[in-house]
Amino acid sequence: FAIDEAHCISEWGHDFRPDYRNLNQLRTNFPNIPIIALTATATQKVREDIVKQLNLPAPHIFTSSFNRENLSYEVLPKKESFNTILSLIALYPKESVIIYCFSRKDTEALAAKLNANGHNAGTYHAGLNADKRRENQDKFIRDDIHIMVATIAFGMGIDKPDVRLVIHHSLPKSIEGYYQETGRAGRDGLPARCVLLFSTADKFKQDYFISLISDMEEKAQAQSNLDQTLQYGRLDSCRRKFLLGYFNEDYDKSNCANCDRCVAFEKLIPVKVADTSISAASTPGYSYLAERDGKKAHVDDSDHDTDLFDILKQLRMRESQRLGVAPYIVFGDKALRGMCVTKPQTDAAFLKINGVGDKKLKKFGKKFMTAIKEYEG
């Protein structure tokens, strides 16, 4: 038996679901069947509870690093949050974006404002019926909509690899939940941005729901979780180090160079982007100037041909619609970027692209190489 999202079993996990407790019957009813439990976000306490709840007498426990080096972390003030969101989205035109909100009402209101401003946004929350949620989710996966505005109900089991931006419009209930949700960005290994819009006023919404918890131990845990998210929002040191430390992972670097606190320590010179005050300085995939030891060095993570990338994305969309599959099933963004850098025009060169094998060469190679050749003139 393979149990995914195993943190749901634990009452100390950020997404505890009581029905998962029924899984403890597996060991009793099937004593000789192997069991594997998997989760991307579990503290030591949660891991111990998973073992206890599944009745695993002497399990092998494998823990890999929680560090996602391609993700950048930052906190921005929530003041004039809609303008901030518009500015951030402008940095990722036609890219996949998830915005997490506190309530269904907030979700619907924000999506309506985004659509009124010319964006293509959908919603996902528990107030929608199952068919509508599935429809909106499928549209997001197929790139029919680029922005999903959702409550934390969205994302579990979603394996869309090319989400470039995750915004938390409200204070998360726990660091575990926050890390799980930001982890839906950049699963293709390419740079992605995780932004928390921070306001201590959001604390009072959470305080109200904590006050309704009758179990004192559960209430204390919820309060501790909230205090840690507030600490994260107020940090003046490396955010990555804080997040990894929460999961008992020691991060020995003094500067991760990919969160807003460490970027500030590197004295990055902000760049005005799209006539807004939002700096691209900490945005992977965008150019900026860094000043180190008095010397200026040009840094550019976007060394692929962006015009060709747009052409190949359109071709990918047509092929995905023809086959009735999600665009990333045809090729991921990493493969397209590789094509834009090397611009292959032979089978041998095409096969060298990360994400291309014999089957994809046979199925799509001719069309994509023709597009590249025509672009090159």
Coordinates of N, CA and C in Angstrom, one line a residue, residues 86-253:
L86 N -0.9 42.7 -9.2 CA -0.8 43.1 -10.6 C 0.6 43.2 -11.0
S87 N 1.4 43.9 -10.2 CA 2.8 44.1 -10.5 C 3.6 42.8 -10.6
L88 N 3.3 41.9 -9.7 CA 4.0 40.6 -9.7 C 3.6 39.8 -10.9
I89 N 2.3 39.7 -11.2 CA 1.8 38.9 -12.4 C 2.4 39.5 -13.7
A90 N 2.6 40.8 -13.7 CA 3.1 41.4 -14.9 C 4.5 40.9 -15.2
L91 N 5.2 40.4 -14.2 CA 6.6 39.9 -14.4 C 6.5 38.5 -15.0
Y92 N 5.3 37.8 -15.0 CA 5.2 36.5 -15.5 C 4.0 36.4 -16.5
P93 N 4.1 37.1 -17.6 CA 3.0 37.1 -18.6 C 2.7 35.7 -19.1
K94 N 1.4 35.3 -19.0 CA 1.0 34.0 -19.6 C 1.7 32.8 -18.9
E95 N 2.3 33.0 -17.7 CA 2.8 31.9 -17.0 C 1.8 31.5 -15.9
S96 N 2.0 30.3 -15.4 CA 1.0 29.8 -14.4 C 1.3 30.4 -13.0
V97 N 0.2 30.8 -12.4 CA 0.3 31.5 -11.1 C -0.8 31.0 -10.2
I98 N -0.4 30.7 -8.9 CA -1.4 30.4 -7.9 C -1.4 31.4 -6.8
I99 N -2.6 31.9 -6.5 CA -2.8 32.9 -5.4 C -3.6 32.3 -4.3
Y100 N -3.1 32.1 -3.1 CA -3.9 31.5 -2.0 C -4.5 32.6 -1.2
C101 N -5.8 32.5 -0.9 CA -6.6 33.4 -0.1 C -7.1 32.7 1.2
F102 N -7.5 33.5 2.1 CA -8.0 33.0 3.4 C -9.4 32.4 3.3
S103 N -10.3 33.0 2.5 CA -11.7 32.6 2.5 C -12.2 32.5 1.1
R104 N -13.4 31.8 1.0 CA -14.0 31.7 -0.4 C -14.4 33.1 -0.9
K105 N -14.9 33.9 0.0 CA -15.3 35.3 -0.4 C -14.1 36.0 -1.0
D106 N -12.9 36.0 -0.3 CA -11.7 36.6 -0.8 C -11.3 36.1 -2.1
T107 N -11.4 34.8 -2.3 CA -11.1 34.1 -3.5 C -11.9 34.6 -4.7
E108 N -13.2 34.6 -4.5 CA -14.1 35.1 -5.6 C -13.9 36.6 -5.9
A109 N -13.7 37.4 -4.9 CA -13.5 38.8 -5.1 C -12.2 39.1 -5.9
L110 N -11.2 38.5 -5.5 CA -9.9 38.7 -6.1 C -9.9 38.2 -7.6
A111 N -10.5 37.0 -7.8 CA -10.5 36.5 -9.2 C -11.3 37.5 -10.1
A112 N -12.4 38.0 -9.5 CA -13.3 38.9 -10.3 C -12.5 40.2 -10.7
K113 N -11.7 40.7 -9.7 CA -10.9 41.9 -10.0 C -9.8 41.6 -11.1
L114 N -9.2 40.5 -11.0 CA -8.2 40.1 -11.9 C -8.8 40.0 -13.3
N115 N -9.9 39.3 -13.4 CA -10.6 39.2 -14.7 C -11.0 40.5 -15.3
A116 N -11.5 41.4 -14.4 CA -11.9 42.8 -14.8 C -10.7 43.6 -15.3
N117 N -9.5 43.2 -14.9 CA -8.3 43.8 -15.4 C -7.6 43.1 -16.5
G118 N -8.3 42.3 -17.2 CA -7.8 41.6 -18.4 C -7.0 40.3 -18.2
H119 N -7.0 39.8 -17.0 CA -6.4 38.5 -16.8 C -7.3 37.4 -16.9
N120 N -6.8 36.2 -17.0 CA -7.6 35.0 -17.1 C -7.5 34.2 -15.8
A121 N -8.4 34.4 -14.9 CA -8.3 33.8 -13.6 C -9.5 32.9 -13.3
G122 N -9.2 31.8 -12.6 CA -10.3 30.9 -12.1 C -10.2 30.8 -10.6
T123 N -11.2 30.1 -10.0 CA -11.2 29.9 -8.6 C -11.3 28.5 -8.2
Y124 N -10.9 28.2 -7.0 CA -11.0 26.8 -6.5 C -11.2 26.9 -4.9
H125 N -12.3 26.5 -4.5 CA -12.6 26.5 -3.0 C -13.7 25.5 -2.7
A126 N -13.9 25.2 -1.4 CA -14.9 24.2 -1.0 C -16.3 24.6 -1.3
G127 N -16.6 25.8 -1.6 CA -17.9 26.3 -1.9 C -18.4 25.9 -3.3
L128 N -17.5 25.5 -4.1 CA -17.8 25.1 -5.5 C -18.1 23.6 -5.5
N129 N -19.1 23.2 -6.3 CA -19.3 21.7 -6.3 C -18.2 21.0 -7.0
A130 N -18.1 19.7 -6.8 CA -17.0 18.9 -7.2 C -16.7 19.0 -8.7
D131 N -17.8 19.0 -9.5 CA -17.6 19.1 -11.0 C -17.0 20.4 -11.4
K132 N -17.4 21.5 -10.7 CA -16.8 22.8 -11.0 C -15.4 22.9 -10.6
R133 N -15.1 22.4 -9.4 CA -13.7 22.4 -9.0 C -12.8 21.6 -10.0
R134 N -13.3 20.4 -10.4 CA -12.5 19.6 -11.3 C -12.4 20.3 -12.7
E135 N -13.4 21.0 -13.1 CA -13.3 21.7 -14.4 C -12.3 22.8 -14.3
N136 N -12.3 23.6 -13.2 CA -11.4 24.7 -13.1 C -9.9 24.2 -13.0
Q137 N -9.8 23.1 -12.2 CA -8.5 22.5 -12.1 C -7.9 22.0 -13.4
D138 N -8.8 21.4 -14.2 CA -8.3 20.9 -15.5 C -8.0 22.0 -16.4
K139 N -8.7 23.1 -16.4 CA -8.4 24.3 -17.2 C -7.0 24.9 -16.8
F140 N -6.7 24.9 -15.5 CA -5.4 25.4 -15.1 C -4.3 24.5 -15.6
I141 N -4.5 23.2 -15.4 CA -3.5 22.2 -15.9 C -3.2 22.3 -17.4
R142 N -4.3 22.6 -18.2 CA -4.2 22.7 -19.6 C -3.8 24.0 -20.1
D143 N -3.6 25.0 -19.2 CA -3.2 26.4 -19.5 C -4.3 27.1 -20.2
D144 N -5.6 26.7 -20.0 CA -6.7 27.4 -20.5 C -6.9 28.7 -19.6
I145 N -6.5 28.6 -18.3 CA -6.5 29.7 -17.4 C -5.1 29.7 -16.8
H146 N -4.5 30.9 -16.6 CA -3.2 31.0 -16.2 C -3.1 31.3 -14.7
I147 N -4.1 31.8 -14.1 CA -4.1 32.2 -12.7 C -5.2 31.5 -11.9
M148 N -4.8 30.7 -10.9 CA -5.8 30.1 -10.0 C -5.8 30.8 -8.7
V149 N -6.9 31.3 -8.3 CA -7.1 32.0 -7.0 C -7.9 31.0 -6.1
A150 N -7.2 30.6 -5.0 CA -7.8 29.4 -4.3 C -7.6 29.5 -2.8
T151 N -8.4 28.7 -2.1 CA -8.1 28.5 -0.7 C -7.1 27.4 -0.6
I152 N -6.7 27.0 0.6 CA -5.7 25.9 0.7 C -6.3 24.6 0.3
A153 N -7.6 24.5 -0.1 CA -8.1 23.3 -0.6 C -7.5 22.9 -1.9
F154 N -6.9 23.8 -2.6 CA -6.3 23.6 -4.0 C -4.9 23.2 -3.9
G155 N -4.5 22.1 -4.6 CA -3.1 21.8 -4.8 C -2.7 20.4 -4.5
M156 N -3.4 19.8 -3.5 CA -3.0 18.5 -3.1 C -3.2 17.5 -4.3
G157 N -2.1 16.9 -4.6 CA -2.1 15.9 -5.7 C -1.9 16.6 -7.1
I158 N -1.8 17.9 -7.1 CA -1.6 18.6 -8.4 C -0.1 18.5 -8.7
D159 N 0.2 18.0 -9.9 CA 1.6 17.9 -10.3 C 1.9 18.7 -11.6
K160 N 1.4 20.0 -11.5 CA 1.7 20.9 -12.7 C 3.1 21.4 -12.5
P161 N 4.0 21.1 -13.4 CA 5.4 21.4 -13.1 C 5.9 22.9 -13.3
D162 N 5.0 23.6 -14.1 CA 5.5 24.9 -14.6 C 4.9 26.1 -13.9
V163 N 4.5 26.0 -12.6 CA 4.0 27.2 -11.9 C 5.2 28.1 -11.5
R164 N 5.1 29.3 -12.0 CA 6.3 30.2 -11.8 C 6.1 31.1 -10.6
L165 N 4.9 31.3 -10.1 CA 4.7 32.2 -9.1 C 3.6 31.7 -8.1
V166 N 3.9 31.7 -6.8 CA 2.9 31.4 -5.8 C 2.8 32.6 -4.9
I167 N 1.6 33.2 -4.8 CA 1.4 34.3 -3.9 C 0.5 33.9 -2.7
H168 N 0.9 34.2 -1.5 CA 0.0 34.0 -0.4 C -0.6 35.4 0.0
H169 N -1.9 35.6 -0.3 CA -2.6 36.8 0.0 C -2.9 37.0 1.4
S170 N -2.9 35.9 2.2 CA -3.2 35.9 3.6 C -2.2 35.2 4.4
L171 N -2.1 35.4 5.7 CA -1.2 34.7 6.6 C -1.5 33.3 6.6
P172 N -0.5 32.4 6.4 CA -0.8 30.9 6.5 C -1.0 30.5 7.9
K173 N -1.7 29.4 8.1 CA -1.9 28.9 9.5 C -0.7 28.3 10.1
S174 N 0.2 27.8 9.3 CA 1.4 27.1 9.8 C 2.5 27.2 8.8
I175 N 3.7 27.0 9.2 CA 4.9 26.9 8.3 C 4.8 25.7 7.5
E176 N 4.3 24.6 8.0 CA 4.1 23.4 7.2 C 3.2 23.6 6.1
G177 N 2.0 24.2 6.3 CA 1.1 24.5 5.3 C 1.7 25.4 4.2
Y178 N 2.4 26.5 4.7 CA 3.0 27.4 3.8 C 4.0 26.7 2.9
Y179 N 4.8 25.9 3.5 CA 5.9 25.2 2.7 C 5.3 24.3 1.7
Q180 N 4.2 23.6 2.1 CA 3.5 22.7 1.2 C 3.0 23.4 0.0
E181 N 2.4 24.6 0.2 CA 1.7 25.4 -0.9 C 2.8 26.1 -1.8
T182 N 3.9 26.6 -1.2 CA 4.9 27.2 -2.0 C 5.6 26.1 -2.8
G183 N 5.6 24.8 -2.3 CA 6.2 23.7 -3.0 C 5.5 23.3 -4.3
R184 N 4.4 24.0 -4.6 CA 3.7 23.7 -5.9 C 4.3 24.6 -7.0
A185 N 5.2 25.4 -6.6 CA 6.0 26.2 -7.6 C 7.2 25.5 -8.1
G186 N 7.6 25.7 -9.3 CA 8.9 25.3 -9.8 C 9.2 23.8 -9.8
R187 N 8.2 23.0 -9.9 CA 8.5 21.5 -9.9 C 9.3 21.0 -11.0
D188 N 9.4 21.8 -12.1 CA 10.3 21.5 -13.2 C 11.7 21.8 -13.0
G189 N 12.0 22.4 -11.8 CA 13.4 22.7 -11.4 C 13.8 24.1 -11.9
L190 N 13.0 24.8 -12.7 CA 13.3 26.1 -13.1 C 13.0 27.1 -12.0
P191 N 13.6 28.3 -12.1 CA 13.3 29.3 -11.1 C 11.8 29.7 -10.9
A192 N 11.4 29.8 -9.7 CA 10.0 30.2 -9.4 C 10.1 31.1 -8.1
R193 N 9.0 31.9 -8.0 CA 9.0 32.9 -6.9 C 7.8 32.6 -6.0
C194 N 8.1 32.7 -4.7 CA 7.1 32.5 -3.6 C 7.0 33.8 -2.8
V195 N 5.8 34.4 -2.8 CA 5.7 35.7 -2.2 C 4.6 35.7 -1.1
L196 N 4.9 36.1 0.1 CA 3.9 36.3 1.1 C 3.6 37.8 1.3
L197 N 2.3 38.1 1.1 CA 1.8 39.5 1.4 C 1.5 39.5 2.9
F198 N 2.3 40.2 3.6 CA 2.2 40.1 5.1 C 1.6 41.3 5.8
S199 N 0.7 41.0 6.7 CA 0.0 42.1 7.5 C -0.3 41.4 8.8
T200 N 0.1 42.1 9.9 CA -0.2 41.5 11.2 C -1.7 41.5 11.5
A201 N -2.5 42.3 10.7 CA -4.0 42.3 10.9 C -4.6 41.0 10.5
D202 N -3.9 40.2 9.7 CA -4.4 38.9 9.4 C -4.4 37.9 10.6
K203 N -3.6 38.3 11.5 CA -3.5 37.5 12.8 C -4.8 37.4 13.5
F204 N -5.6 38.5 13.4 CA -6.8 38.5 14.2 C -7.9 37.5 13.6
K205 N -7.8 37.4 12.3 CA -8.7 36.4 11.7 C -8.4 35.0 12.2
Q206 N -7.1 34.7 12.2 CA -6.7 33.4 12.7 C -7.0 33.2 14.2
D207 N -6.8 34.3 15.0 CA -7.1 34.2 16.4 C -8.5 33.8 16.7
Y208 N -9.4 34.3 15.9 CA -10.8 34.0 16.1 C -11.1 32.5 16.0
F209 N -10.5 31.9 14.9 CA -10.8 30.5 14.7 C -10.0 29.6 15.8
I210 N -8.9 30.1 16.2 CA -8.2 29.4 17.3 C -9.0 29.4 18.6
S211 N -9.7 30.5 18.8 CA -10.5 30.7 20.0 C -11.6 29.7 20.1
L212 N -12.0 29.2 18.9 CA -13.2 28.2 18.9 C -12.7 26.8 19.1
I213 N -11.4 26.5 19.2 CA -10.9 25.2 19.4 C -11.1 24.8 20.9
S214 N -11.8 23.7 21.2 CA -12.1 23.4 22.6 C -10.9 22.6 23.2
D215 N -10.3 21.7 22.5 CA -9.2 20.9 23.0 C -8.0 21.8 23.3
M216 N -7.5 21.9 24.5 CA -6.5 22.8 24.9 C -5.1 22.5 24.3
E217 N -4.8 21.3 24.1 CA -3.5 20.9 23.5 C -3.5 21.3 22.0
E218 N -4.7 21.0 21.4 CA -4.8 21.4 20.0 C -4.8 22.9 19.8
K219 N -5.4 23.6 20.7 CA -5.4 25.1 20.7 C -4.0 25.7 20.8
A220 N -3.3 25.1 21.8 CA -1.9 25.5 22.0 C -1.0 25.3 20.8
Q221 N -1.2 24.1 20.1 CA -0.5 23.8 18.9 C -0.8 24.8 17.8
A222 N -2.1 25.1 17.6 CA -2.5 26.1 16.6 C -1.9 27.5 16.9
Q223 N -1.9 27.9 18.1 CA -1.3 29.2 18.5 C 0.2 29.2 18.2
S224 N 0.9 28.1 18.5 CA 2.3 28.0 18.2 C 2.6 28.0 16.7
N225 N 1.7 27.4 15.9 CA 1.9 27.4 14.5 C 1.7 28.8 14.0
L226 N 0.7 29.5 14.5 CA 0.5 30.9 14.0 C 1.7 31.8 14.4
D227 N 2.2 31.6 15.6 CA 3.3 32.5 16.1 C 4.5 32.3 15.2
Q228 N 4.7 31.0 14.7 CA 5.9 30.8 13.8 C 5.7 31.5 12.5
T229 N 4.5 31.5 11.9 CA 4.3 32.2 10.7 C 4.5 33.7 10.8
L230 N 4.1 34.2 12.0 CA 4.3 35.7 12.3 C 5.9 35.9 12.4
Q231 N 6.6 35.0 13.0 CA 8.0 35.1 13.1 C 8.6 35.1 11.7
Y232 N 8.2 34.2 10.8 CA 8.7 34.2 9.4 C 8.5 35.5 8.7
G233 N 7.3 36.1 8.9 CA 7.0 37.3 8.2 C 7.8 38.5 8.7
R234 N 8.3 38.4 9.9 CA 9.1 39.5 10.5 C 10.6 39.3 10.5
L235 N 11.0 38.2 9.9 CA 12.4 37.9 9.9 C 13.3 39.0 9.3
D236 N 14.5 39.1 9.9 CA 15.5 40.0 9.3 C 16.7 39.2 8.9
S237 N 16.6 37.8 8.9 CA 17.6 36.9 8.5 C 17.1 36.0 7.4
C238 N 18.0 35.1 6.9 CA 17.6 34.2 5.8 C 16.3 33.4 6.0
R239 N 15.4 33.6 5.1 CA 14.1 32.9 5.2 C 14.3 31.4 4.9
R240 N 15.2 31.1 4.0 CA 15.4 29.7 3.6 C 15.9 28.9 4.9
K241 N 16.9 29.5 5.6 CA 17.4 28.9 6.8 C 16.3 28.7 7.8
F242 N 15.4 29.6 8.0 CA 14.3 29.5 8.9 C 13.4 28.3 8.5
L243 N 13.0 28.3 7.2 CA 12.1 27.2 6.8 C 12.7 25.8 6.9
L244 N 14.0 25.7 6.6 CA 14.7 24.4 6.7 C 14.8 24.0 8.2
G245 N 15.1 25.0 9.0 CA 15.3 24.8 10.4 C 14.0 24.3 11.1
Y246 N 12.8 24.7 10.5 CA 11.5 24.3 11.0 C 11.4 22.7 10.8
F247 N 12.0 22.2 9.8 CA 11.9 20.8 9.5 C 13.2 20.1 10.0
N248 N 13.9 20.7 11.0 CA 15.0 20.1 11.6 C 16.2 19.8 10.6
E249 N 16.3 20.6 9.6 CA 17.4 20.5 8.7 C 18.3 21.7 8.9
D250 N 19.6 21.4 9.1 CA 20.6 22.4 9.3 C 21.1 23.0 8.0
Y251 N 20.9 24.3 7.8 CA 21.4 25.0 6.6 C 22.6 25.8 7.0
D252 N 23.8 25.4 6.5 CA 25.0 25.9 7.1 C 25.5 27.2 6.3
K253 N 24.8 27.5 5.2 CA 25.2 28.7 4.5 C 24.8 30.0 5.2

